[in-house]
Coordinates of C-alpha atoms in Angstrom, one line a residue:
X5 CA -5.6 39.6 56.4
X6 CA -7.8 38.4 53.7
X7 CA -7.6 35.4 52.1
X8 CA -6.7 35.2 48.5
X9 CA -8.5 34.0 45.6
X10 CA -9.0 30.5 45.1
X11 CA -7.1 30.5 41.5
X12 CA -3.9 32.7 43.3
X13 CA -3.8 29.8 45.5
X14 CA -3.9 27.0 42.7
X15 CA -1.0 28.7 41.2
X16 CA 0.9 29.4 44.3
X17 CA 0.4 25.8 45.6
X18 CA -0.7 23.1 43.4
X19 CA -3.8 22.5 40.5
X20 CA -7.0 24.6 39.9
X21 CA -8.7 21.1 38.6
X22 CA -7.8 19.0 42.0
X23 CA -11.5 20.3 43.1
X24 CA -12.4 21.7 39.8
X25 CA -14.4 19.7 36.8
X26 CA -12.4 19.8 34.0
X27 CA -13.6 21.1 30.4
X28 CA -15.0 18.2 28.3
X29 CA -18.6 19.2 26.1
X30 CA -18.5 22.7 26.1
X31 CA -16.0 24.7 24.3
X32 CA -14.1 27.1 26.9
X33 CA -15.0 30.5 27.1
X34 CA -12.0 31.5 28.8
X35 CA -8.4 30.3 28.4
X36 CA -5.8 28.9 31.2
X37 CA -2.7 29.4 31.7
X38 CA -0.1 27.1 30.4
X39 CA 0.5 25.7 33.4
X40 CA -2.5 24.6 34.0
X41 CA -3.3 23.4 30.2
X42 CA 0.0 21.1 30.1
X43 CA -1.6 19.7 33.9
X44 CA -4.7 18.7 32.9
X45 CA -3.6 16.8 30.3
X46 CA -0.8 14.9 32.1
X47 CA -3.5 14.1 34.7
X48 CA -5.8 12.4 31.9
X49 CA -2.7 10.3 30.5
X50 CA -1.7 9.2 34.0
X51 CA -4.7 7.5 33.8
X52 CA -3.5 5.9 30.7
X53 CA -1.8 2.4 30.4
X54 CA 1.6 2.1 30.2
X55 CA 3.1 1.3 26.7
X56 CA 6.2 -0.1 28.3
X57 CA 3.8 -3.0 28.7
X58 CA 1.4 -2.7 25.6
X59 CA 2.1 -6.4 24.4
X60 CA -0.5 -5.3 21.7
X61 CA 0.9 -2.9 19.9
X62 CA 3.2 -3.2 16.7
X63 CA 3.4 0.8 17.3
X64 CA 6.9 1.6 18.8
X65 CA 6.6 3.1 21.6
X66 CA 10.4 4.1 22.6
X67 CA 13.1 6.1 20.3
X68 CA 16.8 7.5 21.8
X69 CA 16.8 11.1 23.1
X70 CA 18.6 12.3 20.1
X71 CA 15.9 11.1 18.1
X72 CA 13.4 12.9 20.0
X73 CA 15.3 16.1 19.6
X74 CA 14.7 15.5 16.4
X75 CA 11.6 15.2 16.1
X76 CA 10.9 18.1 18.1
X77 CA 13.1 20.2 16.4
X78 CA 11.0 19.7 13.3
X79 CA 7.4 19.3 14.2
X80 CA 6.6 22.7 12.6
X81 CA 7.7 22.0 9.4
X82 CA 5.0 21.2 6.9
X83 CA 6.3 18.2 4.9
X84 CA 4.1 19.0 1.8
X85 CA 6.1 22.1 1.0
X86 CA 8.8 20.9 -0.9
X87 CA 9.5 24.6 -2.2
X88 CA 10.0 25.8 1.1
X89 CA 11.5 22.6 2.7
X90 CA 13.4 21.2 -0.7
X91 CA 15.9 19.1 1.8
X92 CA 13.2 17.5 4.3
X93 CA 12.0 16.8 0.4
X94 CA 15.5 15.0 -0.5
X95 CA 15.7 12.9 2.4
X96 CA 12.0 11.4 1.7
X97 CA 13.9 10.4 -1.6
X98 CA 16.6 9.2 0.4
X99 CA 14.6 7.0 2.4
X100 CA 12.8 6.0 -1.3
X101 CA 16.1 4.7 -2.4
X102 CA 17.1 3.1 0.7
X103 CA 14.3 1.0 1.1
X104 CA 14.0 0.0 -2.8
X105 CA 17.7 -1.3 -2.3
X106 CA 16.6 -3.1 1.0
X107 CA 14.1 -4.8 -0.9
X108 CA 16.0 -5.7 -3.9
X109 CA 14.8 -3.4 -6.6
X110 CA 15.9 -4.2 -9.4
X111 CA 16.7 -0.9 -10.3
X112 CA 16.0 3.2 -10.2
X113 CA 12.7 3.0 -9.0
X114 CA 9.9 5.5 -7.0
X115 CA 7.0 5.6 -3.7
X116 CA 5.9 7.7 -1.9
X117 CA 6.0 8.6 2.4
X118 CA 2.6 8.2 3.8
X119 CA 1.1 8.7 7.5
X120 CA 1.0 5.0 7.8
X121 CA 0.6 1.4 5.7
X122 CA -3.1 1.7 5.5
X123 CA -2.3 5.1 3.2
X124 CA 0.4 3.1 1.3
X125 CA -1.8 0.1 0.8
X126 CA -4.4 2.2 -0.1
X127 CA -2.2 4.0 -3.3
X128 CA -0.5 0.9 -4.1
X129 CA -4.2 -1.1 -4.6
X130 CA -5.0 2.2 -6.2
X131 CA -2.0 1.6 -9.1
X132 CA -3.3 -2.0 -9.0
X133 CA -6.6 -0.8 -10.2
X134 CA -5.6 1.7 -12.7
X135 CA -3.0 -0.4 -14.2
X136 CA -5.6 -3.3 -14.7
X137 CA -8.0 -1.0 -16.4
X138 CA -5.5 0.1 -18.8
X139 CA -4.3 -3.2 -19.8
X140 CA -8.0 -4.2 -20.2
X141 CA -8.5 -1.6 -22.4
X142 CA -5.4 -2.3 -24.5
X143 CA -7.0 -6.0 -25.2
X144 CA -10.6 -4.0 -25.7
X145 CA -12.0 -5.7 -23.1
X146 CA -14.4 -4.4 -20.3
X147 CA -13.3 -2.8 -17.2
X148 CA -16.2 -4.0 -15.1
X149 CA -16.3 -6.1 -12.0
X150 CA -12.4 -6.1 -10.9
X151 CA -11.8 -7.9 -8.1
X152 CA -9.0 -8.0 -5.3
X153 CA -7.8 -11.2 -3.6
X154 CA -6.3 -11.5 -0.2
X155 CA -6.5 -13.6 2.8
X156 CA -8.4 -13.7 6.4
X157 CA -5.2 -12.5 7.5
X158 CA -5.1 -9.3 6.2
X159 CA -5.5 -5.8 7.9
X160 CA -9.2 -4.7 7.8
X161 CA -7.5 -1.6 5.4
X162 CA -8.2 -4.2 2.6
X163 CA -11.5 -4.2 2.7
X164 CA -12.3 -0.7 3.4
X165 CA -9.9 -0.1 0.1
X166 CA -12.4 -3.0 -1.9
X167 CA -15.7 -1.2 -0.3
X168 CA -14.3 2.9 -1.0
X169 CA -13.0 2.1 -4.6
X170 CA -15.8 -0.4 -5.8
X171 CA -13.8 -3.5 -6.5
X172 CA -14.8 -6.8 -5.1
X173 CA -12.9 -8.4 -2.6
X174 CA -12.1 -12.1 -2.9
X175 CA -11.1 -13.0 0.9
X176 CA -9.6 -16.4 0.8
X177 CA -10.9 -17.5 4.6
X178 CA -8.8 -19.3 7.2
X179 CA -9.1 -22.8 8.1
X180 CA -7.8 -24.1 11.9
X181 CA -4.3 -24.5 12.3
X182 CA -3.7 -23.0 8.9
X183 CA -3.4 -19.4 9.8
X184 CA -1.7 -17.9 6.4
X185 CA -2.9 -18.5 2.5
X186 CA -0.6 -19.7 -0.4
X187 CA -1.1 -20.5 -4.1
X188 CA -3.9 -23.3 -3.9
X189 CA -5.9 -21.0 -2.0
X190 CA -5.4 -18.2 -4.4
X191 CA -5.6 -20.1 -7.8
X192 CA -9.7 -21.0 -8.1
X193 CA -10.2 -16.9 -7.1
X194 CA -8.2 -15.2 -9.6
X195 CA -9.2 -14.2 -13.2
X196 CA -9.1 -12.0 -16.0
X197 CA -10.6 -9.1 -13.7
X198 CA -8.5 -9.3 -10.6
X199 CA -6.6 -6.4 -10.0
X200 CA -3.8 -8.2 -8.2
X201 CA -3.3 -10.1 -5.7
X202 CA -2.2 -9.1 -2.0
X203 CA 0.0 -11.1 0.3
X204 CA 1.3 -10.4 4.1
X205 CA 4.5 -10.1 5.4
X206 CA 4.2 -10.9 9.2
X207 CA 0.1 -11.2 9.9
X208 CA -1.1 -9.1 13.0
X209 CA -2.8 -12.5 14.1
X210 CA 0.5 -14.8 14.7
X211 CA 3.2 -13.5 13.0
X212 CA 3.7 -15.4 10.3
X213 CA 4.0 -14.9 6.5
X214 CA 1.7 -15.7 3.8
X215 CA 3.8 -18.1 1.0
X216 CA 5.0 -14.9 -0.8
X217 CA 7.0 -17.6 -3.5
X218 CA 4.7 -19.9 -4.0
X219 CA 2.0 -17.5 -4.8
X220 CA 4.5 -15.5 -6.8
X221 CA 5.4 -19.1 -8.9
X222 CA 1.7 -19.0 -9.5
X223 CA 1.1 -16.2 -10.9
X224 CA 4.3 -16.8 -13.0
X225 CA 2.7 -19.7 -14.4
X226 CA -0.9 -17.9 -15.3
X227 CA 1.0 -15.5 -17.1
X228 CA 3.0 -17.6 -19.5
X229 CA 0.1 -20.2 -19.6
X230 CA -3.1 -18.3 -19.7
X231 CA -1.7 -14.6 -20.5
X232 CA -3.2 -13.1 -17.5
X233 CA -0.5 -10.7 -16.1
X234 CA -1.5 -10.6 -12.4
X235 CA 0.8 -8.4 -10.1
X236 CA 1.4 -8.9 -6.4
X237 CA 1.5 -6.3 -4.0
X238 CA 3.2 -7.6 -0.3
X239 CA 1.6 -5.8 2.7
X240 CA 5.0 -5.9 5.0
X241 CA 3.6 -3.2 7.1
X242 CA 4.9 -5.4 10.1
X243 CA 7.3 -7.6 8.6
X244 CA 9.5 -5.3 5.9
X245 CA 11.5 -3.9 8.7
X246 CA 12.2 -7.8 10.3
X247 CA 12.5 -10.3 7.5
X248 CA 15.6 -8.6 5.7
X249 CA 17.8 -8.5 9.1
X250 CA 16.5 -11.5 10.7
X251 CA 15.8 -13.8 7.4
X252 CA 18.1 -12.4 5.0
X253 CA 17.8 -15.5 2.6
X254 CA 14.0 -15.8 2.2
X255 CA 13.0 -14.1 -0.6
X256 CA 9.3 -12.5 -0.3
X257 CA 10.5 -9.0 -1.9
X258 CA 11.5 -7.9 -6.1
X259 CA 13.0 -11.0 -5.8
X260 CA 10.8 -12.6 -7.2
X261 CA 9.3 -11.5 -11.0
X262 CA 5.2 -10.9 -10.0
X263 CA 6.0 -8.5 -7.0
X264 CA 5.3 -4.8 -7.9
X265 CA 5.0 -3.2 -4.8
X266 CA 5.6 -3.3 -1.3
X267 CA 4.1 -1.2 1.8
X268 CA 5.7 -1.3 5.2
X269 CA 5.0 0.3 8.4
X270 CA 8.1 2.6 9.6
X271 CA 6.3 3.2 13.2
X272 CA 6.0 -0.4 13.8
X273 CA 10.0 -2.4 13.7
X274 CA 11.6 0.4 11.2
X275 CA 11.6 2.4 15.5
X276 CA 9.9 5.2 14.3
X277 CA 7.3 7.6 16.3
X278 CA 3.9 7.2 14.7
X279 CA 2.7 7.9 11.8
X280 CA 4.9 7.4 9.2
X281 CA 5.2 4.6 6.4
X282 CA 6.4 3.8 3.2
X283 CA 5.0 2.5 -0.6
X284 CA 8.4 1.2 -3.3
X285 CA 7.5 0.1 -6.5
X286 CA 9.8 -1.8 -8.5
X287 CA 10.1 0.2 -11.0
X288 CA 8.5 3.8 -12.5
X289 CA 6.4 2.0 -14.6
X290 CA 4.5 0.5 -11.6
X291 CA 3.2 3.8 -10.4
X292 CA 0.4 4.7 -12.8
X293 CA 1.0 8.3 -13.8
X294 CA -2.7 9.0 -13.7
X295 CA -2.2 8.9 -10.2
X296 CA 0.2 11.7 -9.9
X297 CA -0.6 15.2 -10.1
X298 CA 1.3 18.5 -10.5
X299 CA 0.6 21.4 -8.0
X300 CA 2.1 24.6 -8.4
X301 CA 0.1 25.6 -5.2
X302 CA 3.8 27.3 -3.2
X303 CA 5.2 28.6 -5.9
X304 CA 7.1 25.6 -7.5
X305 CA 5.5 22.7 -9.6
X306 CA 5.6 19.3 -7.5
X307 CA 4.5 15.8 -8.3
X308 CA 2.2 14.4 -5.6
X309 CA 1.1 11.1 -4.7
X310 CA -0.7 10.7 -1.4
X311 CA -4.4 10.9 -0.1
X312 CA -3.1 13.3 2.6
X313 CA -1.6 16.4 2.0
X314 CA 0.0 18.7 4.5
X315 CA 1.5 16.4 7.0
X316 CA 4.8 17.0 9.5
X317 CA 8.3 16.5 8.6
X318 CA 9.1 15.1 11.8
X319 CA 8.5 11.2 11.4
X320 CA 10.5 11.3 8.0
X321 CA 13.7 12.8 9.4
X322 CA 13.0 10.5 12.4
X323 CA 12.9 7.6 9.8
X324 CA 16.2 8.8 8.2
X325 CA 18.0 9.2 11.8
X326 CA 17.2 5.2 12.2
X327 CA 18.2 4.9 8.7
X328 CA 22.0 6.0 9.2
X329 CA 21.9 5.8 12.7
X330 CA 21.5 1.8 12.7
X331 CA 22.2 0.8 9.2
X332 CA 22.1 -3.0 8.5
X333 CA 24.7 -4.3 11.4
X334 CA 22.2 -2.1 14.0
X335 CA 18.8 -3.3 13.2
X336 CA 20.0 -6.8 12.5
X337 CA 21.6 -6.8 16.1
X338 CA 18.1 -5.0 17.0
X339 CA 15.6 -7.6 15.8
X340 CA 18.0 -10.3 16.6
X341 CA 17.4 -9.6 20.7
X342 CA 13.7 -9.3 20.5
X343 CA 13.9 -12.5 18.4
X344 CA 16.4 -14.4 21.2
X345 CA 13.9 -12.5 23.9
X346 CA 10.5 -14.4 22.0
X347 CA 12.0 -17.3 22.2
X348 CA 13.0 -17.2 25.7
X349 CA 9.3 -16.3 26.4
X350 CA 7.7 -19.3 24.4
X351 CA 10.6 -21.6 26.3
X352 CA 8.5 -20.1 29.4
X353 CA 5.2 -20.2 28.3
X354 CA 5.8 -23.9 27.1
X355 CA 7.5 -24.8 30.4
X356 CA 4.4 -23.5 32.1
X357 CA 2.8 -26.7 31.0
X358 CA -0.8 -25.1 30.1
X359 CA -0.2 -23.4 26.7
X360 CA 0.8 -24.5 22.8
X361 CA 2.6 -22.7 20.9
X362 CA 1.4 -21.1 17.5
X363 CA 4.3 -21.5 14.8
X364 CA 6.6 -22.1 17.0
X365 CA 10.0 -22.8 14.5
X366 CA 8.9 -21.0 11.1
X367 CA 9.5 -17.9 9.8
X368 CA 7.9 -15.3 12.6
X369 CA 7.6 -11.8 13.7
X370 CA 9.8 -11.3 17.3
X371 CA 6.6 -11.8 19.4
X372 CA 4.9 -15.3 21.3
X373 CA 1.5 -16.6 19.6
X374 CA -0.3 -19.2 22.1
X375 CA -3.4 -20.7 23.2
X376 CA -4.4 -22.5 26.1
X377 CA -3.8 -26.5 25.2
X378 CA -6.7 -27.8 27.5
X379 CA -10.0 -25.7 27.0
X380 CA -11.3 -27.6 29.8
X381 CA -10.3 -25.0 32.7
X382 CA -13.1 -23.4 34.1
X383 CA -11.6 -20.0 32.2
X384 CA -10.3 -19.3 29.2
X385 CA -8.0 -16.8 27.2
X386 CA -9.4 -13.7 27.8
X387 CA -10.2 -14.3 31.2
X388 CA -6.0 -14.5 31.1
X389 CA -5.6 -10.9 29.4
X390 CA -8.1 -9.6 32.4
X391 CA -6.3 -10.9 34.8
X392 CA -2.6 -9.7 33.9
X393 CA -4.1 -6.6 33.1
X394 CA -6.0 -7.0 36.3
X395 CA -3.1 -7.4 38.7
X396 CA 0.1 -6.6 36.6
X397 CA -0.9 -3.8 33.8
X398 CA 0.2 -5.8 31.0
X399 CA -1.8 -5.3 27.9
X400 CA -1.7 -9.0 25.9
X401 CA -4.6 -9.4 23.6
X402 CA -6.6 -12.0 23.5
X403 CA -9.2 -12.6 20.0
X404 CA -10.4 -14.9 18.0
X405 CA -9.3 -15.6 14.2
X406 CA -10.9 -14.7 10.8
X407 CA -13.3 -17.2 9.2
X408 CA -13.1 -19.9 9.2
X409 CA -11.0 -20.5 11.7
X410 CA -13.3 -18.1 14.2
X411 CA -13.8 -20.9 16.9
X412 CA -10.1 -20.3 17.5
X413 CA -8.7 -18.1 20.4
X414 CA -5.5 -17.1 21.0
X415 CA -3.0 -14.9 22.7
X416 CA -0.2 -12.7 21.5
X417 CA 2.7 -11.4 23.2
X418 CA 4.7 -8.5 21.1
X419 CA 8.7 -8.6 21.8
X420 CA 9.4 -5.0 21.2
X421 CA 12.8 -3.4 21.7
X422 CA 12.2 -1.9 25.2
X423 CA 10.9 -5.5 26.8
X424 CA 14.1 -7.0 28.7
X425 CA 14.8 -10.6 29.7
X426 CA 14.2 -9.2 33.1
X427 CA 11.2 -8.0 31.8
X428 CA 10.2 -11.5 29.9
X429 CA 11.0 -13.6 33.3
X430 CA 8.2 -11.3 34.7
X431 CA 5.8 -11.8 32.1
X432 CA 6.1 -15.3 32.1
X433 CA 6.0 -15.4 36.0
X434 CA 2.8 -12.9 35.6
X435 CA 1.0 -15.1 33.4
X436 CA 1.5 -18.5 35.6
X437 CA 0.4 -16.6 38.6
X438 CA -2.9 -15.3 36.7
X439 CA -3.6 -19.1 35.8
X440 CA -3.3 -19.8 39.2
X441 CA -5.2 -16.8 40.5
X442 CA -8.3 -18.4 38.1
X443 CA -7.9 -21.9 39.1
X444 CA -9.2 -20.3 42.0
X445 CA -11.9 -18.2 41.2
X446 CA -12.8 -19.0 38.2
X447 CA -13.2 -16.5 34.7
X448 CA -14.1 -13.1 35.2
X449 CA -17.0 -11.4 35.7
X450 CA -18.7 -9.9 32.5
X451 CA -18.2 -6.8 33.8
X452 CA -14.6 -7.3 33.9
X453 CA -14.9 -9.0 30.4
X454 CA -16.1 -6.0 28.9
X455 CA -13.0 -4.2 29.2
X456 CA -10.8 -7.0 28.2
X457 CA -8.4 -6.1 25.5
X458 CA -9.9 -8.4 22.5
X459 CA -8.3 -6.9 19.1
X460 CA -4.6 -8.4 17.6
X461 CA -3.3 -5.0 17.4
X462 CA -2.0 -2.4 15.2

């Protein structure tokens, strides 16, 4: 009897690639079958990390089945065509709306969806720019040299947005133990040619907010005093989905009279799939309508205002499913546990008897911010994140803040939806038993430091 071919036997009783290379420079010259196709990549992700226990990540990384079907069900609809797809169009609207009344807008009002905050923050410092120019050239005045100003604690989308659109970026640096910016470190940077001014709800670093009021007050006061009508755009691509359910009462939103816009992140704590995210302006007026343009491109004229154009429908009808599927009474219970399950973990870390907290007490994302309190250990932080990655497969970052406050390390610990109490005790467990395993032996090798996970997260 002869013996069959080698690819017969692959599909009769397991994997052509268990003794097979796999394609990886070349482009294929012949196909596979499906089979095989949807194997070989499982077998690269196995290799993956798991995000059940990406403490990094702001991303979410679990939605409900019914979600999913969702999503699925819709991941061949092209978003962009609002001729074909005039309800998928509707329910962006919807989530428009929703949002602007989350935020307190003051009235009817417009955005836009986007693949994520760095495309919203990009349009809304866009409108920033273009509605600068035109007031300049109201009062006759030049429209050279604008400027931006933000703090350290931004997202690095702030400066690429200052570099790719030629305005200069007036980064307000960090000092230690002062992780946030407020008015006195925005007054002596803004002037007659700054474009607005950017604050962040719920910093990738620790957590925490920028003082949203008291720059707001500021700005309040150069406009009545000096004439200089400076807007304030809030980057809540973190935070918008937290503060309203777990600080209802803190006002950082059109609350308060200088804030035009707001960007926030529906694939981080709105408990959407990436990407998705959202821009709200206060009002029309906000949007500058040099920035919108008609298409007639499907056979109906549309408004567009995004860098991207076609883009899947999935993520928006997935951010609409969370919308009425939780409401306020669902994401406030929601945000609520991971808050009651940070705390529980900074009870642990603190109990631990090695670490300080950041923060601890104020206003604060639903994740742990800590350092080690004596640097005299023959390790240090990242030697930590190795270690637990090492011997447990969690991902916590480790990094080291902006200017100035560079010499400072830290950890961070994201309490996402999906991690437990069971899964907290663990953790904290985890990380005691790494100190312990490096009061042994020591930091790690360079060679193990090299693969250390070192950024805050995204």
């Amino acid at each position: 009897m002869s013996t069959p071919p080698r690819d017969v036997d692959a599909t009769l009783f397991g994997n052509r690639f268990a003794i097979e290379e796999v394609p990886t420079s070349e482009f294929p010259q012949d196909g596979m079958s499906a089979v095989d196709a949807m194997r070989l990549v499982g077998e690269d992700l196995a290799l993956e990390g798991d995000p059940a226990r990406n403490l990094a990540t702001f991303v979410t990384t679990w939605m409900e089945p019914e979600a999913q079907r969702v999503i699925a069900q819709n991941l061949h609809r092209n978003f962009i065509d609002h001729a074909e797809y005039p309800r998928t169009a509707e329910i962006e609207q919807r989530c428009i709306r929703m949002l602007a009344d989350l935020f307190h807008a003051p009235g009817e009002t417009t955005g836009a969806r986007t693949q994520g905050s760095s495309e919203a923050i990009m349009l809304g410092a866009l409108s920033l720019k273009w509605g600068w120019r035109k007031r300049r050239e109201a009062a006759r005045a030049s429209t050279s040299n604008p400027n931006l100003v933000f703090g350290g604690d931004v997202h690095v989308v702030w400066e690429k947005f200052c570099r790719y659109f030629d305005v200069e970026p007036r980064i307000v640096p960090l000092t230690p133990g002062k992780y946030t910016i407020g008015p006195d470190d925005v007054a002596p940077h803004v002037d007659e040619n700054t474009i607005g001014v950017a604050a962040v709800l719920g910093t990738t670093f620790t957590g925490h907010k920028d003082d949203v009021v008291g720059i707001n007050d500021l700005l309040v006061h150069l406009k009545e005093t000096r004439g200089l009508d400076v807007p304030l755009h809030v980057d809540a691509a973190s935070g918008g989905f937290v503060w309203p359910f777990l600080y209802p009462d803190s006002p950082w939103d059109f609350r308060l009279e200088q804030v035009r816009s707001i960007n926030v992140s529906g694939h981080k704590f709105g408990l959407v799939y990436p990407g998705i995210g959202w821009l709200i302006f206060r009002e029309r007026a906000d949007l500058a309508p040099e920035l919108v343009f008609e298409e007639n491109y499907l056979g109906k004229t549309d408004a567009t205002f995004t860098l991207n154009f076609s883009t899947g429908s999935a993520m928006v009808l997935a951010q609409y499913y969370n919308l009425v599927r939780y409401g306020r009474a669902g994401y406030t219970y929601i945000m609520r546990n991971m808050q009651l399950n940070a705390r529980a973990l900074a009870e642990k870390l603190q109990a631990i008897g090695r670490f300080e907290l950041i923060g601890a007490g104020e206003e604060q994302l639903p994740l742990v911010a800590f350092r080690l309190a004596d640097q005299g250990q023959p390790y240090d932080e990242f030697d930590i994140a190795w270690q637990l990655s090492a011997e447990r497969g969690w991902m916590v970052p480790a990094y080291t803040l902006p200017p100035d406050a560079q010499d400072v390390t830290i950890m961070r610990a994201l309490v996402k939806q999906t991690l437990s109490r069971e899964h907290v005790d663990t953790l904290a467990r985890d990380i005691e038993e790494a100190c312990a395993t490096l009061d042994k032996k020591g930091g790690a090798h360079e060679s193990e430091r090299r693969r250390i996970v070192t950024g805050s997260g995204h």
